[in-house]
mmCIF file of C-alpha atoms in Angstrom:
data_model
loop_
_atom_site.group_PDB
_atom_site.id
_atom_site.type_symbol
_atom_site.label_atom_id
_atom_site.label_comp_id
_atom_site.label_asym_id
_atom_site.label_seq_id
_atom_site.Cartn_x
_atom_site.Cartn_y
_atom_site.Cartn_z
ATOM 1 C CA MET A 1 8.282 59.453 -91.660
ATOM 2 C CA LYS A 2 11.218 60.742 -90.350
ATOM 3 C CA ARG A 3 9.139 63.043 -88.084
ATOM 4 C CA HIS A 4 7.237 59.611 -86.629
ATOM 5 C CA ILE A 5 10.596 58.364 -85.253
ATOM 6 C CA THR A 6 11.467 62.219 -84.668
ATOM 7 C CA LEU A 7 8.367 62.398 -82.358
ATOM 8 C CA LEU A 8 8.585 58.466 -81.018
ATOM 9 C CA VAL A 9 12.164 60.016 -79.351
ATOM 10 C CA ALA A 10 11.048 62.900 -77.654
ATOM 11 C CA SER A 11 8.212 61.166 -75.998
ATOM 12 C CA LEU A 12 10.424 58.700 -74.801
ATOM 13 C CA ALA A 13 13.402 61.690 -73.228
ATOM 14 C CA LEU A 14 10.406 63.601 -71.716
ATOM 15 C CA ALA A 15 9.263 60.350 -69.896
ATOM 16 C CA ALA A 16 12.359 59.336 -68.636
ATOM 17 C CA CYS A 17 12.903 63.121 -67.416
ATOM 18 C CA THR A 18 9.583 63.200 -65.740
ATOM 19 C CA GLN A 19 9.995 60.017 -63.785
ATOM 20 C CA ALA A 20 11.103 60.149 -60.183
ATOM 21 C CA PRO A 21 14.667 58.532 -59.204
ATOM 22 C CA ALA A 22 14.390 55.263 -57.007
ATOM 23 C CA ASP A 23 14.314 55.657 -53.109
ATOM 24 C CA PRO A 24 18.353 53.495 -52.131
ATOM 25 C CA THR A 25 15.998 54.047 -48.446
ATOM 26 C CA PRO A 26 14.836 50.958 -47.304
ATOM 27 C CA PRO A 27 10.958 51.008 -45.356
ATOM 28 C CA ALA A 28 11.557 51.132 -41.518
ATOM 29 C CA VAL A 29 9.841 48.686 -39.649
ATOM 30 C CA LEU A 30 6.585 48.528 -37.324
ATOM 31 C CA VAL A 31 8.210 46.604 -33.997
ATOM 32 C CA ALA A 32 6.415 47.039 -30.638
ATOM 33 C CA GLN A 33 8.915 47.350 -27.327
ATOM 34 C CA VAL A 34 8.620 47.429 -23.993
ATOM 35 C CA PRO A 35 10.810 48.897 -21.283
ATOM 36 C CA ALA A 36 13.842 46.314 -20.230
ATOM 37 C CA GLN A 37 13.425 45.581 -16.783
ATOM 38 C CA TRP A 38 15.914 43.938 -14.066
ATOM 39 C CA HIS A 39 14.462 41.198 -11.864
ATOM 40 C CA GLU A 40 16.577 38.522 -9.512
ATOM 41 C CA VAL A 41 14.615 35.435 -8.854
ATOM 42 C CA ASP A 42 15.253 31.708 -7.803
ATOM 43 C CA ARG A 43 17.064 29.894 -10.707
ATOM 44 C CA GLN A 44 14.948 26.816 -11.682
ATOM 45 C CA VAL A 45 16.227 23.626 -13.648
ATOM 46 C CA ILE A 46 13.757 21.017 -14.739
ATOM 47 C CA ALA A 47 15.672 17.571 -14.616
ATOM 48 C CA TYR A 48 13.383 14.042 -15.857
ATOM 49 C CA GLY A 49 14.013 10.516 -13.740
ATOM 50 C CA THR A 50 12.906 7.733 -12.075
ATOM 51 C CA ALA A 51 12.947 6.697 -8.861
ATOM 52 C CA MET A 52 15.088 3.824 -8.524
ATOM 53 C CA PRO A 53 16.673 2.462 -5.373
ATOM 54 C CA SER A 54 19.940 3.804 -4.063
ATOM 55 C CA ALA A 55 22.709 3.090 -3.970
ATOM 56 C CA GLU A 56 23.218 2.419 -0.090
ATOM 57 C CA GLY A 57 19.716 1.630 0.155
ATOM 58 C CA ALA A 58 19.839 -2.048 -2.433
ATOM 59 C CA TYR A 59 20.593 -5.145 -0.883
ATOM 60 C CA THR A 60 21.818 -7.968 -2.543
ATOM 61 C CA VAL A 61 20.827 -11.687 -1.620
ATOM 62 C CA SER A 62 23.528 -14.517 -2.272
ATOM 63 C CA ARG A 63 24.747 -17.723 -1.327
ATOM 64 C CA ALA A 64 28.841 -18.215 -0.823
ATOM 65 C CA VAL A 65 28.646 -21.602 -2.064
ATOM 66 C CA ASP A 66 26.988 -23.283 -5.199
ATOM 67 C CA GLY A 67 24.049 -24.926 -4.993
ATOM 68 C CA GLN A 68 20.261 -24.331 -6.935
ATOM 69 C CA VAL A 69 16.855 -22.835 -6.277
ATOM 70 C CA VAL A 70 13.931 -24.965 -5.723
ATOM 71 C CA ALA A 71 11.256 -22.090 -5.642
ATOM 72 C CA VAL A 72 11.280 -18.498 -5.193
ATOM 73 C CA THR A 73 7.807 -16.555 -3.812
ATOM 74 C CA VAL A 74 8.214 -13.451 -4.570
ATOM 75 C CA VAL A 75 8.044 -11.288 -7.639
ATOM 76 C CA PRO A 76 10.112 -8.093 -8.733
ATOM 77 C CA GLY A 77 7.692 -4.781 -7.609
ATOM 78 C CA GLU A 78 6.655 -6.643 -4.151
ATOM 79 C CA ARG A 79 6.566 -5.404 -0.595
ATOM 80 C CA VAL A 80 7.704 -7.883 2.053
ATOM 81 C CA THR A 81 8.132 -7.780 5.198
ATOM 82 C CA ARG A 82 11.246 -9.068 7.579
ATOM 83 C CA GLY A 83 11.316 -11.998 7.576
ATOM 84 C CA GLN A 84 9.431 -13.079 5.174
ATOM 85 C CA PRO A 85 9.830 -16.043 2.655
ATOM 86 C CA LEU A 86 11.919 -14.993 -0.879
ATOM 87 C CA LEU A 87 13.123 -18.112 -1.825
ATOM 88 C CA VAL A 88 14.155 -21.534 -1.022
ATOM 89 C CA PHE A 89 17.790 -22.362 -1.360
ATOM 90 C CA GLU A 90 19.570 -25.899 -1.813
ATOM 91 C CA LEU A 91 23.707 -26.189 -1.639
ATOM 92 C CA SER A 92 25.076 -28.621 -3.711
ATOM 93 C CA ALA A 93 26.800 -32.041 -3.552
ATOM 94 C CA ALA A 94 29.667 -30.682 -3.601
ATOM 95 C CA ALA A 95 28.295 -27.552 -0.163
ATOM 96 C CA LYS A 96 27.270 -30.655 1.220
ATOM 97 C CA GLY A 97 30.548 -33.171 0.846
ATOM 98 C CA ALA A 98 32.209 -30.002 2.766
ATOM 99 C CA LEU A 99 30.064 -29.194 5.563
ATOM 100 C CA ASP A 100 29.529 -33.036 6.314
ATOM 101 C CA GLN A 101 33.337 -33.506 5.518
ATOM 102 C CA ALA A 102 33.891 -30.546 8.167
ATOM 103 C CA ALA A 103 31.271 -31.876 10.800
ATOM 104 C CA ALA A 104 33.107 -35.590 10.489
ATOM 105 C CA ALA A 105 36.303 -33.718 10.982
ATOM 106 C CA LEU A 106 34.754 -32.665 14.446
ATOM 107 C CA THR A 107 33.743 -35.495 15.407
ATOM 108 C CA ALA A 108 36.571 -37.709 15.121
ATOM 109 C CA ALA A 109 38.577 -34.856 17.201
ATOM 110 C CA SER A 110 36.490 -34.701 19.440
ATOM 111 C CA ARG A 111 37.254 -39.366 20.119
ATOM 112 C CA GLU A 112 40.652 -38.295 19.482
ATOM 113 C CA GLN A 113 40.420 -35.683 22.629
ATOM 114 C CA GLY A 114 38.780 -38.084 24.949
ATOM 115 C CA ARG A 115 41.068 -41.209 24.111
ATOM 116 C CA VAL A 116 43.462 -38.832 25.377
ATOM 117 C CA THR A 117 42.526 -37.520 28.394
ATOM 118 C CA ARG A 118 41.584 -41.511 29.603
ATOM 119 C CA LEU A 119 44.937 -41.674 28.610
ATOM 120 C CA LEU A 120 46.418 -38.509 30.660
ATOM 121 C CA ALA A 121 43.957 -39.686 33.661
ATOM 122 C CA ASP A 122 45.936 -42.833 33.083
ATOM 123 C CA GLN A 123 49.494 -41.386 33.160
ATOM 124 C CA LEU A 124 49.816 -43.426 30.170
ATOM 125 C CA ALA A 125 49.849 -39.704 27.648
ATOM 126 C CA SER A 126 51.408 -36.251 27.925
ATOM 127 C CA GLN A 127 50.838 -32.735 28.779
ATOM 128 C CA ASP A 128 51.161 -31.892 25.028
ATOM 129 C CA GLN A 129 49.248 -34.375 23.620
ATOM 130 C CA LYS A 130 46.571 -32.982 25.532
ATOM 131 C CA ALA A 131 47.785 -29.611 24.509
ATOM 132 C CA GLN A 132 47.543 -30.720 20.554
ATOM 133 C CA ALA A 133 44.256 -32.689 21.314
ATOM 134 C CA ASP A 134 42.682 -29.754 22.587
ATOM 135 C CA LYS A 135 43.921 -27.799 19.948
ATOM 136 C CA ALA A 136 42.533 -30.353 17.226
ATOM 137 C CA VAL A 137 39.073 -29.877 18.270
ATOM 138 C CA GLN A 138 38.447 -26.363 18.398
ATOM 139 C CA ASP A 139 40.502 -26.246 14.236
ATOM 140 C CA ALA A 140 37.667 -28.939 13.997
ATOM 141 C CA ALA A 141 34.945 -26.720 14.792
ATOM 142 C CA ALA A 142 36.412 -23.429 14.280
ATOM 143 C CA ALA A 143 36.308 -25.543 10.445
ATOM 144 C CA VAL A 144 32.700 -25.906 10.803
ATOM 145 C CA ARG A 145 31.310 -22.747 11.819
ATOM 146 C CA THR A 146 32.938 -21.461 8.486
ATOM 147 C CA ALA A 147 31.364 -24.118 6.378
ATOM 148 C CA SER A 148 27.852 -23.476 7.969
ATOM 149 C CA ALA A 149 28.676 -19.791 7.576
ATOM 150 C CA ASP A 150 29.388 -20.123 4.149
ATOM 151 C CA ALA A 151 26.060 -22.629 3.183
ATOM 152 C CA GLY A 152 23.828 -20.088 5.216
ATOM 153 C CA GLY A 153 22.373 -23.396 7.385
ATOM 154 C CA GLY A 154 21.565 -26.849 6.823
ATOM 155 C CA ALA A 155 21.424 -28.583 3.313
ATOM 156 C CA ARG A 156 17.402 -27.091 2.245
ATOM 157 C CA GLN A 157 17.176 -23.600 3.805
ATOM 158 C CA GLN A 158 14.542 -21.142 3.159
ATOM 159 C CA ILE A 159 16.117 -17.278 1.811
ATOM 160 C CA VAL A 160 14.161 -14.705 4.008
ATOM 161 C CA ALA A 161 13.798 -10.732 3.746
ATOM 162 C CA PRO A 162 16.796 -8.963 6.441
ATOM 163 C CA PHE A 163 14.381 -5.990 6.404
ATOM 164 C CA ASP A 164 11.049 -4.302 5.295
ATOM 165 C CA GLY A 165 11.700 -3.363 1.874
ATOM 166 C CA ILE A 166 10.494 -3.361 -1.675
ATOM 167 C CA VAL A 167 11.672 -6.596 -4.233
ATOM 168 C CA ALA A 168 13.838 -4.468 -6.738
ATOM 169 C CA SER A 169 14.854 -7.634 -8.605
ATOM 170 C CA VAL A 170 14.276 -11.605 -9.042
ATOM 171 C CA PRO A 171 17.575 -12.631 -10.961
ATOM 172 C CA ALA A 172 17.481 -16.634 -9.360
ATOM 173 C CA SER A 173 14.366 -18.549 -10.826
ATOM 174 C CA PRO A 174 13.393 -22.373 -9.785
ATOM 175 C CA GLY A 175 16.044 -24.925 -10.608
ATOM 176 C CA LEU A 176 18.360 -22.673 -12.173
ATOM 177 C CA ARG A 177 21.611 -23.483 -10.421
ATOM 178 C CA VAL A 178 24.463 -20.799 -9.809
ATOM 179 C CA ALA A 179 27.653 -20.242 -8.559
ATOM 180 C CA ALA A 180 28.812 -19.284 -5.257
ATOM 181 C CA GLY A 181 28.022 -15.103 -4.490
ATOM 182 C CA SER A 182 25.805 -15.146 -6.986
ATOM 183 C CA ALA A 183 22.296 -12.420 -7.182
ATOM 184 C CA LEU A 184 19.582 -14.627 -6.147
ATOM 185 C CA VAL A 185 16.797 -11.353 -5.375
ATOM 186 C CA THR A 186 18.290 -7.751 -4.742
ATOM 187 C CA LEU A 187 15.610 -5.494 -2.256
ATOM 188 C CA ALA A 188 15.737 -2.142 -1.801
ATOM 189 C CA ARG A 189 14.520 -0.145 1.149
ATOM 190 C CA GLN A 190 11.348 1.729 1.272
ATOM 191 C CA ASP A 191 12.982 4.818 2.911
ATOM 192 C CA ALA A 192 16.246 4.411 -0.065
ATOM 193 C CA LEU A 193 14.308 5.266 -2.880
ATOM 194 C CA ILE A 194 15.804 8.325 -4.893
ATOM 195 C CA VAL A 195 14.646 10.114 -7.973
ATOM 196 C CA GLN A 196 17.591 9.377 -10.351
ATOM 197 C CA ALA A 197 17.593 12.411 -12.904
ATOM 198 C CA GLY A 198 19.063 13.776 -15.395
ATOM 199 C CA VAL A 199 20.151 18.081 -16.380
ATOM 200 C CA GLU A 200 21.715 19.267 -19.016
ATOM 201 C CA PRO A 201 25.367 19.894 -19.122
ATOM 202 C CA ALA A 202 25.058 23.986 -19.425
ATOM 203 C CA GLU A 203 22.593 23.980 -16.948
ATOM 204 C CA ARG A 204 24.659 21.787 -14.421
ATOM 205 C CA SER A 205 26.588 24.961 -12.837
ATOM 206 C CA GLY A 206 24.959 26.641 -9.667
ATOM 207 C CA ILE A 207 23.337 22.766 -8.648
ATOM 208 C CA GLU A 208 24.878 21.795 -5.628
ATOM 209 C CA VAL A 209 23.938 19.121 -2.740
ATOM 210 C CA GLY A 210 21.254 20.360 -0.113
ATOM 211 C CA GLN A 211 19.170 22.191 -2.441
ATOM 212 C CA PRO A 212 15.462 21.932 -2.626
ATOM 213 C CA VAL A 213 12.932 20.530 -5.431
ATOM 214 C CA GLU A 214 9.863 19.797 -6.294
ATOM 215 C CA LEU A 215 8.784 16.152 -7.959
ATOM 216 C CA ALA A 216 5.904 15.844 -10.001
ATOM 217 C CA ALA A 217 4.859 12.425 -11.053
ATOM 218 C CA LEU A 218 4.669 12.618 -14.246
ATOM 219 C CA ASP A 219 1.302 11.026 -14.437
ATOM 220 C CA GLY A 220 0.144 13.473 -11.978
ATOM 221 C CA SER A 221 -0.772 11.212 -8.952
ATOM 222 C CA SER A 222 1.866 12.739 -6.582
ATOM 223 C CA HIS A 223 3.720 15.435 -5.407
ATOM 224 C CA LEU A 224 6.230 15.646 -3.462
ATOM 225 C CA ARG A 225 9.300 18.118 -2.195
ATOM 226 C CA GLY A 226 12.688 16.847 -2.212
ATOM 227 C CA THR A 227 16.743 17.119 -1.630
ATOM 228 C CA VAL A 228 19.291 17.281 -4.094
ATOM 229 C CA THR A 229 21.560 14.463 -2.439
ATOM 230 C CA HIS A 230 24.461 13.960 -5.562
ATOM 231 C CA ALA A 231 25.170 16.357 -8.049
ATOM 232 C CA GLY A 232 27.480 14.923 -10.838
ATOM 233 C CA GLN A 233 30.805 15.857 -11.970
ATOM 234 C CA ALA A 234 30.453 14.389 -15.375
ATOM 235 C CA ILE A 235 28.124 13.734 -18.480
ATOM 236 C CA ASN A 236 26.517 10.038 -18.148
ATOM 237 C CA ASP A 237 27.840 8.197 -21.347
ATOM 238 C CA VAL A 238 24.476 6.879 -22.015
ATOM 239 C CA THR A 239 22.060 9.828 -21.101
ATOM 240 C CA ARG A 240 24.422 12.200 -22.745
ATOM 241 C CA LEU A 241 23.454 14.489 -19.147
ATOM 242 C CA VAL A 242 25.544 15.166 -15.827
ATOM 243 C CA ASP A 243 23.277 12.667 -13.499
ATOM 244 C CA VAL A 244 21.441 14.523 -10.439
ATOM 245 C CA ASP A 245 19.889 12.398 -7.174
ATOM 246 C CA VAL A 246 17.123 13.996 -5.239
ATOM 247 C CA SER A 247 15.597 11.904 -2.234
ATOM 248 C CA ALA A 248 12.046 13.048 -1.154
ATOM 249 C CA SER A 249 10.278 13.726 1.848
ATOM 250 C CA GLY A 250 7.513 11.188 1.533
ATOM 251 C CA PRO A 251 7.518 7.718 -0.485
ATOM 252 C CA LEU A 252 7.852 7.270 -3.857
ATOM 253 C CA LEU A 253 7.010 4.504 -6.159
ATOM 254 C CA LYS A 254 10.195 2.284 -7.102
ATOM 255 C CA GLY A 255 9.908 3.361 -12.029
ATOM 256 C CA GLN A 256 7.582 5.777 -11.289
ATOM 257 C CA ALA A 257 8.486 8.734 -13.810
ATOM 258 C CA TYR A 258 9.472 11.956 -11.940
ATOM 259 C CA GLN A 259 10.195 16.030 -13.453
ATOM 260 C CA ALA A 260 11.926 17.345 -10.338
ATOM 261 C CA THR A 261 12.282 21.440 -10.722
ATOM 262 C CA ILE A 262 15.553 21.974 -8.880
ATOM 263 C CA LEU A 263 15.846 25.185 -7.324
ATOM 264 C CA ALA A 264 19.272 25.746 -7.716
ATOM 265 C CA GLY A 265 19.957 29.544 -6.226
ATOM 266 C CA ARG A 266 18.788 33.231 -7.171
ATOM 267 C CA VAL A 267 19.928 34.412 -10.409
ATOM 268 C CA ALA A 268 19.751 38.182 -11.531
ATOM 269 C CA GLY A 269 18.577 39.401 -15.300
ATOM 270 C CA TRP A 270 16.792 41.399 -17.327
ATOM 271 C CA GLN A 271 13.349 40.039 -17.465
ATOM 272 C CA VAL A 272 12.008 40.544 -21.713
ATOM 273 C CA PRO A 273 9.383 38.629 -23.731
ATOM 274 C CA ALA A 274 10.812 35.077 -24.820
ATOM 275 C CA GLU A 275 9.690 36.775 -28.393
ATOM 276 C CA ALA A 276 12.813 39.225 -28.194
ATOM 277 C CA VAL A 277 15.528 36.517 -27.599
ATOM 278 C CA GLN A 278 16.316 35.945 -31.788
ATOM 279 C CA GLU A 279 18.949 33.488 -32.465
ATOM 280 C CA ASP A 280 21.970 32.904 -35.319
ATOM 281 C CA ALA A 281 25.283 32.070 -36.273
ATOM 282 C CA HIS A 282 26.656 34.111 -33.397
ATOM 283 C CA GLY A 283 24.269 32.901 -30.636
ATOM 284 C CA PRO A 284 21.509 35.067 -29.076
ATOM 285 C CA HIS A 285 21.171 38.375 -28.931
ATOM 286 C CA LEU A 286 18.211 41.152 -28.427
ATOM 287 C CA PHE A 287 17.443 44.945 -30.352
ATOM 288 C CA GLN A 288 17.033 47.735 -28.552
ATOM 289 C CA THR A 289 16.002 50.995 -29.964
ATOM 290 C CA LYS A 290 18.273 54.093 -30.128
ATOM 291 C CA GLY A 291 15.782 56.750 -31.598
ATOM 292 C CA ASN A 292 14.341 55.200 -34.223
ATOM 293 C CA HIS A 293 17.095 53.160 -35.017
ATOM 294 C CA ALA A 294 17.856 48.997 -33.524
ATOM 295 C CA LEU A 295 20.794 48.526 -31.957
ATOM 296 C CA ARG A 296 21.744 44.730 -31.262
ATOM 297 C CA VAL A 297 22.701 43.674 -28.423
ATOM 298 C CA ARG A 298 24.249 40.243 -27.966
ATOM 299 C CA VAL A 299 22.664 38.587 -24.506
ATOM 300 C CA SER A 300 22.750 34.742 -22.728
ATOM 301 C CA ARG A 301 19.838 33.061 -21.103
ATOM 302 C CA ALA A 302 19.627 33.787 -17.177
ATOM 303 C CA ALA A 303 16.437 31.400 -16.800
ATOM 304 C CA VAL A 304 13.038 30.607 -18.289
ATOM 305 C CA LEU A 305 10.310 32.359 -16.280
ATOM 306 C CA PRO A 306 6.804 31.911 -16.299
ATOM 307 C CA GLU A 307 4.429 33.460 -18.434
ATOM 308 C CA GLY A 308 6.360 33.692 -21.740
ATOM 309 C CA ARG A 309 9.784 35.058 -20.307
ATOM 310 C CA VAL A 310 13.287 34.795 -20.068
ATOM 311 C CA LEU A 311 15.794 36.002 -17.891
ATOM 312 C CA VAL A 312 18.984 37.676 -20.218
ATOM 313 C CA THR A 313 22.321 39.252 -18.952
ATOM 314 C CA GLY A 314 23.958 41.517 -21.583
ATOM 315 C CA ALA A 315 25.393 45.040 -21.640
ATOM 316 C CA LEU A 316 21.643 46.056 -21.769
ATOM 317 C CA ASP A 317 21.262 49.596 -20.836
ATOM 318 C CA GLY A 318 18.046 50.170 -19.117
ATOM 319 C CA LYS A 319 16.595 53.273 -20.435
ATOM 320 C CA ARG A 320 16.142 52.420 -23.731
ATOM 321 C CA PRO A 321 12.972 49.178 -24.629
ATOM 322 C CA VAL A 322 13.687 45.962 -25.896
ATOM 323 C CA VAL A 323 12.238 45.233 -29.145
ATOM 324 C CA THR A 324 9.585 42.339 -29.157
ATOM 325 C CA ALA A 325 7.143 42.321 -31.970
ATOM 326 C CA GLY A 326 9.338 42.516 -35.341
ATOM 327 C CA ALA A 327 12.750 41.673 -34.072
ATOM 328 C CA TYR A 328 13.062 39.038 -36.099
ATOM 329 C CA GLN A 329 12.861 41.335 -39.285
ATOM 330 C CA LEU A 330 15.445 43.931 -37.847
ATOM 331 C CA SER A 331 18.733 43.910 -38.139
ATOM 332 C CA ASP A 332 21.855 46.561 -36.384
ATOM 333 C CA GLY A 333 21.381 50.035 -37.233
ATOM 334 C CA ALA A 334 18.077 49.043 -38.917
ATOM 335 C CA THR A 335 15.222 52.239 -38.927
ATOM 336 C CA VAL A 336 12.405 51.322 -37.372
ATOM 337 C CA ARG A 337 8.852 53.027 -36.412
ATOM 338 C CA THR A 338 7.674 52.433 -32.668
ATOM 339 C CA GLU A 339 4.269 51.597 -30.944
ATOM 340 C CA ASP A 340 3.998 51.117 -27.174
ATOM 341 C CA ALA A 341 3.707 47.864 -26.227
ATOM 342 C CA ARG A 342 2.892 48.017 -22.617
#
C-alpha cells in the first residue's frame, strides 16, 4: 500500500516539473493600418429647417377699430395678387358711431363758418369770430380724416392684398368679432421666404453671414443654392439648436422641409477612416503604431468627409501609420501584428 502511494506522489511531482510555465504576455492584436494624410477641405455643416416668411417679409392685415368679420375669401397657403380680395369687414356700432359723430361735427362746423362769414360781410361779426369758425372747421375735418383712416373706409369694406404674396395664416373667420388691432390675415412676400434652420451648438463656430449654402428639399423635389443671412448667437429654448436663416436663389415652397449644407470655410486636419476614431470616457482618440506597439493619440473631429472618412486634429505623427481594423481591441502600449491596408 505504501508503495502505491509513493509511486502516485512521484508521478504527480514529475508531471508538475514537466508542465510549461504560463506566459504572462498577452497575444499580439492583428490590426490593419493606413498612412496618416494631411488634408484641407471645405467644412460642411448640415442643418435642417423649414421654409418660412422672414421677419421683414411678413405682413399682418388688421384694422385700428373694433368690428366683425363678415366673410373670408382666402385660405392659408394660397397665392394672392395685389388687389385681390381677402375678406369683408364691418365696423362695430361704436366705430360707426365715432365716424358718424366726426362727420356730424364737420357739418355743424361748416354751417357755423358760413353763418359767421355772412355776419362778417354785414359787419355784425369780428375777424376773431371768423378765425375761430375757420379753426373749428379745420379741426372737425382732421377728426373726420383720423376716424376714416382708423376705420379704413366705410361701415362695410372689402380688404384686399397690398402686394403679391402667399397667405401665411388666417386667424379670422366669418362672424368673428375682433378688437382693434387684431390680426385678420397674415401675408408673406414670395421673394421673402427663407429657410429657418438649426445647427448643433458644437458646429456653430465658423458659420458666418454670406456663406454659400446648398438647399435640398427632403422630398427630393428641388435643389437650390442659398446664402446664410443670419447666424444666431444663442441656443433656441425650444429646439436646443442655434438658429440659422438661409435665403434661396429660387422660389421656396412655404412649409417645405429642407436640408441645408452650409459651406463654413476651410478646415485642415488628418484624413483617416471613421472606424479608426474610437470614443471612451476621455473623449475621441485613435491609435498609431510604433514598431509592434500601439500609441494612443487624443484627437478632435474637425469634419465629416464622404466615403466613411473623417478629418481630425491632434498630435499625430505623420510618419507613423494609423490603425483602422482592430483599433477597438487596443490599449496604449498594446502589442500588435500589422498588415498593409492600403
